[in-house]
Amino acid sequence: MEPDHRIVALAAVVGGFLLGFLDFVWITSVPYPFAELGNSIATWAVAAFAFGYWVRSGQVRAALGATVLLVVAVPSYYLAAMLLQGDDLATIWAPASLVWMGFGVLAGVVFGIGGTWARETGRRQIVGTALPAAVFFAEAAGFVRKAAGPNDGSEVLWNVAIDVVLGVLVVVLIGRTARQRVLALAAALPLAALIFVAFMLAGGR
């Protein structure tokens, strides 16, 4: 059964609060390299995808719900930083926070709709299934770029491996047949290139 609108709205707000708060707990509690999954654009994008996948259908409500999820997660993250680390409360409405909320709107729309597409058939199903893998692969490419720089070295290659494994795993879990999984992985590569370019233009890694 599909969740009704009230359940979707409640899940978006509560899920967003938990995503942001637990994300900060994760990065301060889990050792490297797995801690990087907390401060991961890919992780948050896939959370929006998972929300859309859970919604099942209705692209507008999936996009709105996933957007609320990510936008709420941003102040929740900074609230956790204030409560657990003593950061200034003003960071919640600082310009950087507003920028991340803006990215949350964009990612929420794209990946929220992508989650509903993954439940459809044909090309939309392939693209929807490919999206979470693509964002993990794009982030992996960003880590490869960092590894080639003068400061990070080969340690970040662990993050590359983690992102690639997660990208493949999510396709295996979501794809319904071997053919769909292969097509989704193939589609993920050009999508990853587009997302990687977007990361670079936005000043991401």
mmCIF file with all atom_site columns, C-alpha atoms in Angstrom:
data_model
loop_
_atom_site.group_PDB
_atom_site.id
_atom_site.type_symbol
_atom_site.label_atom_id
_atom_site.label_alt_id
_atom_site.label_comp_id
_atom_site.label_asym_id
_atom_site.label_entity_id
_atom_site.label_seq_id
_atom_site.pdbx_PDB_ins_code
_atom_site.Cartn_x
_atom_site.Cartn_y
_atom_site.Cartn_z
_atom_site.occupancy
_atom_site.B_iso_or_equiv
_atom_site.pdbx_formal_charge
_atom_site.auth_seq_id
_atom_site.auth_comp_id
_atom_site.auth_asym_id
_atom_site.auth_atom_id
_atom_site.pdbx_PDB_model_num
ATOM 1   C CA . MET A 1 1   ? 0.000  0.000  0.000   1.00 0.00 ? 1   MET A CA 1
ATOM 2   C CA . GLU A 1 2   ? 1.133  3.529  -0.764  1.00 0.00 ? 2   GLU A CA 1
ATOM 3   C CA . PRO A 1 3   ? 1.454  5.887  2.229   1.00 0.00 ? 3   PRO A CA 1
ATOM 4   C CA . ASP A 1 4   ? -1.131 8.668  2.269   1.00 0.00 ? 4   ASP A CA 1
ATOM 5   C CA . HIS A 1 5   ? -0.229 12.352 2.102   1.00 0.00 ? 5   HIS A CA 1
ATOM 6   C CA . ARG A 1 6   ? -0.249 12.881 5.874   1.00 0.00 ? 6   ARG A CA 1
ATOM 7   C CA . ILE A 1 7   ? 2.128  9.977  6.459   1.00 0.00 ? 7   ILE A CA 1
ATOM 8   C CA . VAL A 1 8   ? 4.412  11.246 3.684   1.00 0.00 ? 8   VAL A CA 1
ATOM 9   C CA . ALA A 1 9   ? 4.495  14.749 5.189   1.00 0.00 ? 9   ALA A CA 1
ATOM 10  C CA . LEU A 1 10  ? 5.191  13.445 8.696   1.00 0.00 ? 10  LEU A CA 1
ATOM 11  C CA . ALA A 1 11  ? 7.883  11.057 7.460   1.00 0.00 ? 11  ALA A CA 1
ATOM 12  C CA . ALA A 1 12  ? 9.590  13.874 5.547   1.00 0.00 ? 12  ALA A CA 1
ATOM 13  C CA . VAL A 1 13  ? 9.865  16.113 8.610   1.00 0.00 ? 13  VAL A CA 1
ATOM 14  C CA . VAL A 1 14  ? 10.781 13.400 11.124  1.00 0.00 ? 14  VAL A CA 1
ATOM 15  C CA . GLY A 1 15  ? 13.072 11.645 8.667   1.00 0.00 ? 15  GLY A CA 1
ATOM 16  C CA . GLY A 1 16  ? 14.827 14.918 7.853   1.00 0.00 ? 16  GLY A CA 1
ATOM 17  C CA . PHE A 1 17  ? 15.428 15.647 11.525  1.00 0.00 ? 17  PHE A CA 1
ATOM 18  C CA . LEU A 1 18  ? 16.829 12.158 12.088  1.00 0.00 ? 18  LEU A CA 1
ATOM 19  C CA . LEU A 1 19  ? 18.959 12.297 8.943   1.00 0.00 ? 19  LEU A CA 1
ATOM 20  C CA . GLY A 1 20  ? 20.666 15.538 9.954   1.00 0.00 ? 20  GLY A CA 1
ATOM 21  C CA . PHE A 1 21  ? 21.063 14.740 13.638  1.00 0.00 ? 21  PHE A CA 1
ATOM 22  C CA . LEU A 1 22  ? 22.272 11.162 13.180  1.00 0.00 ? 22  LEU A CA 1
ATOM 23  C CA . ASP A 1 23  ? 24.559 12.261 10.367  1.00 0.00 ? 23  ASP A CA 1
ATOM 24  C CA . PHE A 1 24  ? 26.485 14.446 12.804  1.00 0.00 ? 24  PHE A CA 1
ATOM 25  C CA . VAL A 1 25  ? 26.540 11.651 15.394  1.00 0.00 ? 25  VAL A CA 1
ATOM 26  C CA . TRP A 1 26  ? 27.898 9.318  12.705  1.00 0.00 ? 26  TRP A CA 1
ATOM 27  C CA . ILE A 1 27  ? 30.797 11.531 11.640  1.00 0.00 ? 27  ILE A CA 1
ATOM 28  C CA . THR A 1 28  ? 31.846 12.106 15.247  1.00 0.00 ? 28  THR A CA 1
ATOM 29  C CA . SER A 1 29  ? 31.528 8.471  16.336  1.00 0.00 ? 29  SER A CA 1
ATOM 30  C CA . VAL A 1 30  ? 32.543 6.260  13.421  1.00 0.00 ? 30  VAL A CA 1
ATOM 31  C CA . PRO A 1 31  ? 36.220 5.870  12.473  1.00 0.00 ? 31  PRO A CA 1
ATOM 32  C CA . TYR A 1 32  ? 37.706 6.786  9.112   1.00 0.00 ? 32  TYR A CA 1
ATOM 33  C CA . PRO A 1 33  ? 37.073 5.897  6.282   1.00 0.00 ? 33  PRO A CA 1
ATOM 34  C CA . PHE A 1 34  ? 33.439 5.047  7.065   1.00 0.00 ? 34  PHE A CA 1
ATOM 35  C CA . ALA A 1 35  ? 32.906 8.367  8.830   1.00 0.00 ? 35  ALA A CA 1
ATOM 36  C CA . GLU A 1 36  ? 33.111 10.023 5.407   1.00 0.00 ? 36  GLU A CA 1
ATOM 37  C CA . LEU A 1 37  ? 29.734 8.534  4.564   1.00 0.00 ? 37  LEU A CA 1
ATOM 38  C CA . GLY A 1 38  ? 28.222 11.038 6.982   1.00 0.00 ? 38  GLY A CA 1
ATOM 39  C CA . ASN A 1 39  ? 29.539 14.115 5.221   1.00 0.00 ? 39  ASN A CA 1
ATOM 40  C CA . SER A 1 40  ? 28.682 12.571 1.874   1.00 0.00 ? 40  SER A CA 1
ATOM 41  C CA . ILE A 1 41  ? 26.589 14.321 -0.738  1.00 0.00 ? 41  ILE A CA 1
ATOM 42  C CA . ALA A 1 42  ? 25.887 10.887 -2.190  1.00 0.00 ? 42  ALA A CA 1
ATOM 43  C CA . THR A 1 43  ? 24.517 9.570  1.102   1.00 0.00 ? 43  THR A CA 1
ATOM 44  C CA . TRP A 1 44  ? 22.059 12.445 1.411   1.00 0.00 ? 44  TRP A CA 1
ATOM 45  C CA . ALA A 1 45  ? 21.038 12.157 -2.247  1.00 0.00 ? 45  ALA A CA 1
ATOM 46  C CA . VAL A 1 46  ? 20.390 8.446  -1.813  1.00 0.00 ? 46  VAL A CA 1
ATOM 47  C CA . ALA A 1 47  ? 18.319 9.221  1.288   1.00 0.00 ? 47  ALA A CA 1
ATOM 48  C CA . ALA A 1 48  ? 16.106 11.390 -0.956  1.00 0.00 ? 48  ALA A CA 1
ATOM 49  C CA . PHE A 1 49  ? 15.992 8.558  -3.500  1.00 0.00 ? 49  PHE A CA 1
ATOM 50  C CA . ALA A 1 50  ? 14.987 6.072  -0.790  1.00 0.00 ? 50  ALA A CA 1
ATOM 51  C CA . PHE A 1 51  ? 12.200 8.439  0.279   1.00 0.00 ? 51  PHE A CA 1
ATOM 52  C CA . GLY A 1 52  ? 10.855 8.586  -3.276  1.00 0.00 ? 52  GLY A CA 1
ATOM 53  C CA . TYR A 1 53  ? 11.149 4.815  -3.585  1.00 0.00 ? 53  TYR A CA 1
ATOM 54  C CA . TRP A 1 54  ? 9.158  4.422  -0.366  1.00 0.00 ? 54  TRP A CA 1
ATOM 55  C CA . VAL A 1 55  ? 6.476  6.853  -1.579  1.00 0.00 ? 55  VAL A CA 1
ATOM 56  C CA . ARG A 1 56  ? 6.119  4.489  -4.584  1.00 0.00 ? 56  ARG A CA 1
ATOM 57  C CA . SER A 1 57  ? 4.186  6.812  -6.926  1.00 0.00 ? 57  SER A CA 1
ATOM 58  C CA . GLY A 1 58  ? 3.194  10.431 -7.374  1.00 0.00 ? 58  GLY A CA 1
ATOM 59  C CA . GLN A 1 59  ? 6.190  12.367 -8.607  1.00 0.00 ? 59  GLN A CA 1
ATOM 60  C CA . VAL A 1 60  ? 5.075  15.693 -7.113  1.00 0.00 ? 60  VAL A CA 1
ATOM 61  C CA . ARG A 1 61  ? 4.638  14.395 -3.589  1.00 0.00 ? 61  ARG A CA 1
ATOM 62  C CA . ALA A 1 62  ? 7.828  12.329 -3.841  1.00 0.00 ? 62  ALA A CA 1
ATOM 63  C CA . ALA A 1 63  ? 9.778  15.414 -4.947  1.00 0.00 ? 63  ALA A CA 1
ATOM 64  C CA . LEU A 1 64  ? 8.194  17.623 -2.266  1.00 0.00 ? 64  LEU A CA 1
ATOM 65  C CA . GLY A 1 65  ? 8.678  15.043 0.461   1.00 0.00 ? 65  GLY A CA 1
ATOM 66  C CA . ALA A 1 66  ? 12.300 14.338 -0.458  1.00 0.00 ? 66  ALA A CA 1
ATOM 67  C CA . THR A 1 67  ? 12.982 18.078 -0.634  1.00 0.00 ? 67  THR A CA 1
ATOM 68  C CA . VAL A 1 68  ? 11.527 18.645 2.841   1.00 0.00 ? 68  VAL A CA 1
ATOM 69  C CA . LEU A 1 69  ? 13.590 15.692 4.084   1.00 0.00 ? 69  LEU A CA 1
ATOM 70  C CA . LEU A 1 70  ? 16.867 17.233 2.920   1.00 0.00 ? 70  LEU A CA 1
ATOM 71  C CA . VAL A 1 71  ? 16.025 20.834 3.817   1.00 0.00 ? 71  VAL A CA 1
ATOM 72  C CA . VAL A 1 72  ? 15.034 19.879 7.375   1.00 0.00 ? 72  VAL A CA 1
ATOM 73  C CA . ALA A 1 73  ? 18.165 17.741 7.692   1.00 0.00 ? 73  ALA A CA 1
ATOM 74  C CA . VAL A 1 74  ? 20.442 20.772 7.294   1.00 0.00 ? 74  VAL A CA 1
ATOM 75  C CA . PRO A 1 75  ? 19.383 22.748 10.420  1.00 0.00 ? 75  PRO A CA 1
ATOM 76  C CA . SER A 1 76  ? 19.040 19.438 12.274  1.00 0.00 ? 76  SER A CA 1
ATOM 77  C CA . TYR A 1 77  ? 22.706 18.713 11.504  1.00 0.00 ? 77  TYR A CA 1
ATOM 78  C CA . TYR A 1 78  ? 23.805 22.092 12.852  1.00 0.00 ? 78  TYR A CA 1
ATOM 79  C CA . LEU A 1 79  ? 21.526 21.679 15.874  1.00 0.00 ? 79  LEU A CA 1
ATOM 80  C CA . ALA A 1 80  ? 23.313 18.427 16.674  1.00 0.00 ? 80  ALA A CA 1
ATOM 81  C CA . ALA A 1 81  ? 26.641 20.232 16.297  1.00 0.00 ? 81  ALA A CA 1
ATOM 82  C CA . MET A 1 82  ? 25.467 22.845 18.799  1.00 0.00 ? 82  MET A CA 1
ATOM 83  C CA . LEU A 1 83  ? 24.171 20.318 21.339  1.00 0.00 ? 83  LEU A CA 1
ATOM 84  C CA . LEU A 1 84  ? 26.984 17.786 21.070  1.00 0.00 ? 84  LEU A CA 1
ATOM 85  C CA . GLN A 1 85  ? 29.973 19.935 20.165  1.00 0.00 ? 85  GLN A CA 1
ATOM 86  C CA . GLY A 1 86  ? 29.091 23.381 21.429  1.00 0.00 ? 86  GLY A CA 1
ATOM 87  C CA . ASP A 1 87  ? 28.932 25.067 18.018  1.00 0.00 ? 87  ASP A CA 1
ATOM 88  C CA . ASP A 1 88  ? 27.269 28.457 17.670  1.00 0.00 ? 88  ASP A CA 1
ATOM 89  C CA . LEU A 1 89  ? 23.500 28.277 17.168  1.00 0.00 ? 89  LEU A CA 1
ATOM 90  C CA . ALA A 1 90  ? 23.841 30.970 14.477  1.00 0.00 ? 90  ALA A CA 1
ATOM 91  C CA . THR A 1 91  ? 25.299 28.366 12.106  1.00 0.00 ? 91  THR A CA 1
ATOM 92  C CA . ILE A 1 92  ? 21.765 27.070 11.583  1.00 0.00 ? 92  ILE A CA 1
ATOM 93  C CA . TRP A 1 93  ? 20.834 30.179 9.558   1.00 0.00 ? 93  TRP A CA 1
ATOM 94  C CA . ALA A 1 94  ? 24.310 31.069 8.311   1.00 0.00 ? 94  ALA A CA 1
ATOM 95  C CA . PRO A 1 95  ? 24.800 31.566 4.537   1.00 0.00 ? 95  PRO A CA 1
ATOM 96  C CA . ALA A 1 96  ? 26.506 28.165 4.208   1.00 0.00 ? 96  ALA A CA 1
ATOM 97  C CA . SER A 1 97  ? 23.465 26.488 5.758   1.00 0.00 ? 97  SER A CA 1
ATOM 98  C CA . LEU A 1 98  ? 21.149 28.259 3.314   1.00 0.00 ? 98  LEU A CA 1
ATOM 99  C CA . VAL A 1 99  ? 23.327 27.149 0.402   1.00 0.00 ? 99  VAL A CA 1
ATOM 100 C CA . TRP A 1 100 ? 23.098 23.524 1.538   1.00 0.00 ? 100 TRP A CA 1
ATOM 101 C CA . MET A 1 101 ? 19.323 23.884 1.822   1.00 0.00 ? 101 MET A CA 1
ATOM 102 C CA . GLY A 1 102 ? 19.302 25.115 -1.774  1.00 0.00 ? 102 GLY A CA 1
ATOM 103 C CA . PHE A 1 103 ? 21.245 22.034 -2.854  1.00 0.00 ? 103 PHE A CA 1
ATOM 104 C CA . GLY A 1 104 ? 18.738 19.996 -0.849  1.00 0.00 ? 104 GLY A CA 1
ATOM 105 C CA . VAL A 1 105 ? 15.894 21.361 -2.942  1.00 0.00 ? 105 VAL A CA 1
ATOM 106 C CA . LEU A 1 106 ? 17.642 20.382 -6.157  1.00 0.00 ? 106 LEU A CA 1
ATOM 107 C CA . ALA A 1 107 ? 18.668 16.925 -4.937  1.00 0.00 ? 107 ALA A CA 1
ATOM 108 C CA . GLY A 1 108 ? 15.272 16.308 -3.374  1.00 0.00 ? 108 GLY A CA 1
ATOM 109 C CA . VAL A 1 109 ? 13.456 16.935 -6.637  1.00 0.00 ? 109 VAL A CA 1
ATOM 110 C CA . VAL A 1 110 ? 15.823 14.885 -8.811  1.00 0.00 ? 110 VAL A CA 1
ATOM 111 C CA . PHE A 1 111 ? 16.358 11.922 -6.510  1.00 0.00 ? 111 PHE A CA 1
ATOM 112 C CA . GLY A 1 112 ? 12.863 11.913 -5.034  1.00 0.00 ? 112 GLY A CA 1
ATOM 113 C CA . ILE A 1 113 ? 11.414 11.528 -8.523  1.00 0.00 ? 113 ILE A CA 1
ATOM 114 C CA . GLY A 1 114 ? 14.164 9.041  -9.356  1.00 0.00 ? 114 GLY A CA 1
ATOM 115 C CA . GLY A 1 115 ? 12.976 6.862  -6.492  1.00 0.00 ? 115 GLY A CA 1
ATOM 116 C CA . THR A 1 116 ? 9.494  6.621  -8.006  1.00 0.00 ? 116 THR A CA 1
ATOM 117 C CA . TRP A 1 117 ? 10.949 5.937  -11.458 1.00 0.00 ? 117 TRP A CA 1
ATOM 118 C CA . ALA A 1 118 ? 12.825 2.926  -10.083 1.00 0.00 ? 118 ALA A CA 1
ATOM 119 C CA . ARG A 1 119 ? 9.436  1.300  -9.443  1.00 0.00 ? 119 ARG A CA 1
ATOM 120 C CA . GLU A 1 120 ? 8.209  1.857  -12.999 1.00 0.00 ? 120 GLU A CA 1
ATOM 121 C CA . THR A 1 121 ? 9.084  -0.053 -16.157 1.00 0.00 ? 121 THR A CA 1
ATOM 122 C CA . GLY A 1 122 ? 11.126 0.637  -19.282 1.00 0.00 ? 122 GLY A CA 1
ATOM 123 C CA . ARG A 1 123 ? 13.591 3.484  -19.568 1.00 0.00 ? 123 ARG A CA 1
ATOM 124 C CA . ARG A 1 124 ? 12.395 5.301  -16.479 1.00 0.00 ? 124 ARG A CA 1
ATOM 125 C CA . GLN A 1 125 ? 13.025 2.210  -14.390 1.00 0.00 ? 125 GLN A CA 1
ATOM 126 C CA . ILE A 1 126 ? 16.572 1.956  -15.735 1.00 0.00 ? 126 ILE A CA 1
ATOM 127 C CA . VAL A 1 127 ? 17.343 5.634  -15.139 1.00 0.00 ? 127 VAL A CA 1
ATOM 128 C CA . GLY A 1 128 ? 15.747 5.592  -11.693 1.00 0.00 ? 128 GLY A CA 1
ATOM 129 C CA . THR A 1 129 ? 17.749 2.545  -10.644 1.00 0.00 ? 129 THR A CA 1
ATOM 130 C CA . ALA A 1 130 ? 20.923 4.083  -12.070 1.00 0.00 ? 130 ALA A CA 1
ATOM 131 C CA . LEU A 1 131 ? 20.647 7.384  -10.174 1.00 0.00 ? 131 LEU A CA 1
ATOM 132 C CA . PRO A 1 132 ? 21.846 6.280  -6.712  1.00 0.00 ? 132 PRO A CA 1
ATOM 133 C CA . ALA A 1 133 ? 24.726 4.346  -8.264  1.00 0.00 ? 133 ALA A CA 1
ATOM 134 C CA . ALA A 1 134 ? 25.612 7.359  -10.398 1.00 0.00 ? 134 ALA A CA 1
ATOM 135 C CA . VAL A 1 135 ? 25.906 9.715  -7.433  1.00 0.00 ? 135 VAL A CA 1
ATOM 136 C CA . PHE A 1 136 ? 28.106 7.225  -5.563  1.00 0.00 ? 136 PHE A CA 1
ATOM 137 C CA . PHE A 1 137 ? 30.298 6.796  -8.660  1.00 0.00 ? 137 PHE A CA 1
ATOM 138 C CA . ALA A 1 138 ? 30.526 10.578 -9.084  1.00 0.00 ? 138 ALA A CA 1
ATOM 139 C CA . GLU A 1 139 ? 31.627 10.965 -5.494  1.00 0.00 ? 139 GLU A CA 1
ATOM 140 C CA . ALA A 1 140 ? 34.175 8.179  -6.025  1.00 0.00 ? 140 ALA A CA 1
ATOM 141 C CA . ALA A 1 141 ? 35.559 10.143 -8.980  1.00 0.00 ? 141 ALA A CA 1
ATOM 142 C CA . GLY A 1 142 ? 35.873 13.145 -6.705  1.00 0.00 ? 142 GLY A CA 1
ATOM 143 C CA . PHE A 1 143 ? 37.936 11.092 -4.261  1.00 0.00 ? 143 PHE A CA 1
ATOM 144 C CA . VAL A 1 144 ? 40.151 9.884  -7.118  1.00 0.00 ? 144 VAL A CA 1
ATOM 145 C CA . ARG A 1 145 ? 40.744 13.526 -7.983  1.00 0.00 ? 145 ARG A CA 1
ATOM 146 C CA . LYS A 1 146 ? 41.683 14.257 -4.378  1.00 0.00 ? 146 LYS A CA 1
ATOM 147 C CA . ALA A 1 147 ? 44.063 11.283 -4.296  1.00 0.00 ? 147 ALA A CA 1
ATOM 148 C CA . ALA A 1 148 ? 45.963 12.797 -7.199  1.00 0.00 ? 148 ALA A CA 1
ATOM 149 C CA . GLY A 1 149 ? 46.451 16.036 -5.281  1.00 0.00 ? 149 GLY A CA 1
ATOM 150 C CA . PRO A 1 150 ? 49.393 16.942 -3.034  1.00 0.00 ? 150 PRO A CA 1
ATOM 151 C CA . ASN A 1 151 ? 47.607 16.722 0.334   1.00 0.00 ? 151 ASN A CA 1
ATOM 152 C CA . ASP A 1 152 ? 45.359 13.679 0.558   1.00 0.00 ? 152 ASP A CA 1
ATOM 153 C CA . GLY A 1 153 ? 47.373 10.851 -0.936  1.00 0.00 ? 153 GLY A CA 1
ATOM 154 C CA . SER A 1 154 ? 46.277 7.279  -1.349  1.00 0.00 ? 154 SER A CA 1
ATOM 155 C CA . GLU A 1 155 ? 44.252 7.108  1.894   1.00 0.00 ? 155 GLU A CA 1
ATOM 156 C CA . VAL A 1 156 ? 41.169 8.425  0.129   1.00 0.00 ? 156 VAL A CA 1
ATOM 157 C CA . LEU A 1 157 ? 41.233 5.399  -2.174  1.00 0.00 ? 157 LEU A CA 1
ATOM 158 C CA . TRP A 1 158 ? 39.425 3.592  0.633   1.00 0.00 ? 158 TRP A CA 1
ATOM 159 C CA . ASN A 1 159 ? 36.569 6.052  0.094   1.00 0.00 ? 159 ASN A CA 1
ATOM 160 C CA . VAL A 1 160 ? 36.664 5.318  -3.630  1.00 0.00 ? 160 VAL A CA 1
ATOM 161 C CA . ALA A 1 161 ? 36.257 1.609  -2.940  1.00 0.00 ? 161 ALA A CA 1
ATOM 162 C CA . ILE A 1 162 ? 33.405 2.177  -0.476  1.00 0.00 ? 162 ILE A CA 1
ATOM 163 C CA . ASP A 1 163 ? 31.487 4.417  -2.892  1.00 0.00 ? 163 ASP A CA 1
ATOM 164 C CA . VAL A 1 164 ? 31.921 2.024  -5.819  1.00 0.00 ? 164 VAL A CA 1
ATOM 165 C CA . VAL A 1 165 ? 30.797 -0.968 -3.745  1.00 0.00 ? 165 VAL A CA 1
ATOM 166 C CA . LEU A 1 166 ? 27.754 0.928  -2.456  1.00 0.00 ? 166 LEU A CA 1
ATOM 167 C CA . GLY A 1 167 ? 26.881 2.066  -5.975  1.00 0.00 ? 167 GLY A CA 1
ATOM 168 C CA . VAL A 1 168 ? 26.930 -1.481 -7.295  1.00 0.00 ? 168 VAL A CA 1
ATOM 169 C CA . LEU A 1 169 ? 25.119 -2.823 -4.235  1.00 0.00 ? 169 LEU A CA 1
ATOM 170 C CA . VAL A 1 170 ? 22.202 -0.412 -4.520  1.00 0.00 ? 170 VAL A CA 1
ATOM 171 C CA . VAL A 1 171 ? 21.649 -1.446 -8.155  1.00 0.00 ? 171 VAL A CA 1
ATOM 172 C CA . VAL A 1 172 ? 21.748 -5.118 -7.205  1.00 0.00 ? 172 VAL A CA 1
ATOM 173 C CA . LEU A 1 173 ? 19.177 -4.523 -4.466  1.00 0.00 ? 173 LEU A CA 1
ATOM 174 C CA . ILE A 1 174 ? 16.801 -2.347 -6.508  1.00 0.00 ? 174 ILE A CA 1
ATOM 175 C CA . GLY A 1 175 ? 17.077 -3.996 -9.931  1.00 0.00 ? 175 GLY A CA 1
ATOM 176 C CA . ARG A 1 176 ? 14.461 -6.651 -10.587 1.00 0.00 ? 176 ARG A CA 1
ATOM 177 C CA . THR A 1 177 ? 16.316 -8.710 -13.161 1.00 0.00 ? 177 THR A CA 1
ATOM 178 C CA . ALA A 1 178 ? 19.927 -9.272 -14.175 1.00 0.00 ? 178 ALA A CA 1
ATOM 179 C CA . ARG A 1 179 ? 19.280 -7.418 -17.449 1.00 0.00 ? 179 ARG A CA 1
ATOM 180 C CA . GLN A 1 180 ? 17.878 -4.379 -15.637 1.00 0.00 ? 180 GLN A CA 1
ATOM 181 C CA . ARG A 1 181 ? 20.855 -4.330 -13.280 1.00 0.00 ? 181 ARG A CA 1
ATOM 182 C CA . VAL A 1 182 ? 23.357 -4.443 -16.130 1.00 0.00 ? 182 VAL A CA 1
ATOM 183 C CA . LEU A 1 183 ? 21.535 -1.692 -18.029 1.00 0.00 ? 183 LEU A CA 1
ATOM 184 C CA . ALA A 1 184 ? 21.281 0.440  -14.900 1.00 0.00 ? 184 ALA A CA 1
ATOM 185 C CA . LEU A 1 185 ? 25.004 0.120  -14.191 1.00 0.00 ? 185 LEU A CA 1
ATOM 186 C CA . ALA A 1 186 ? 25.752 1.062  -17.796 1.00 0.00 ? 186 ALA A CA 1
ATOM 187 C CA . ALA A 1 187 ? 23.431 4.081  -17.549 1.00 0.00 ? 187 ALA A CA 1
ATOM 188 C CA . ALA A 1 188 ? 25.020 5.076  -14.239 1.00 0.00 ? 188 ALA A CA 1
ATOM 189 C CA . LEU A 1 189 ? 28.364 5.852  -15.877 1.00 0.00 ? 189 LEU A CA 1
ATOM 190 C CA . PRO A 1 190 ? 27.284 8.785  -18.108 1.00 0.00 ? 190 PRO A CA 1
ATOM 191 C CA . LEU A 1 191 ? 24.970 9.998  -15.340 1.00 0.00 ? 191 LEU A CA 1
ATOM 192 C CA . ALA A 1 192 ? 27.926 9.906  -12.940 1.00 0.00 ? 192 ALA A CA 1
ATOM 193 C CA . ALA A 1 193 ? 29.938 12.034 -15.362 1.00 0.00 ? 193 ALA A CA 1
ATOM 194 C CA . LEU A 1 194 ? 27.165 14.645 -15.412 1.00 0.00 ? 194 LEU A CA 1
ATOM 195 C CA . ILE A 1 195 ? 26.872 14.647 -11.626 1.00 0.00 ? 195 ILE A CA 1
ATOM 196 C CA . PHE A 1 196 ? 30.661 14.887 -11.267 1.00 0.00 ? 196 PHE A CA 1
ATOM 197 C CA . VAL A 1 197 ? 30.717 17.970 -13.499 1.00 0.00 ? 197 VAL A CA 1
ATOM 198 C CA . ALA A 1 198 ? 27.879 19.437 -11.412 1.00 0.00 ? 198 ALA A CA 1
ATOM 199 C CA . PHE A 1 199 ? 29.927 18.785 -8.256  1.00 0.00 ? 199 PHE A CA 1
ATOM 200 C CA . MET A 1 200 ? 32.898 20.600 -9.750  1.00 0.00 ? 200 MET A CA 1
ATOM 201 C CA . LEU A 1 201 ? 30.818 23.573 -10.859 1.00 0.00 ? 201 LEU A CA 1
ATOM 202 C CA . ALA A 1 202 ? 29.247 23.781 -7.391  1.00 0.00 ? 202 ALA A CA 1
ATOM 203 C CA . GLY A 1 203 ? 32.655 23.691 -5.755  1.00 0.00 ? 203 GLY A CA 1
ATOM 204 C CA . GLY A 1 204 ? 32.209 20.191 -4.354  1.00 0.00 ? 204 GLY A CA 1
ATOM 205 C CA . ARG A 1 205 ? 34.741 17.427 -4.233  1.00 0.00 ? 205 ARG A CA 1
#
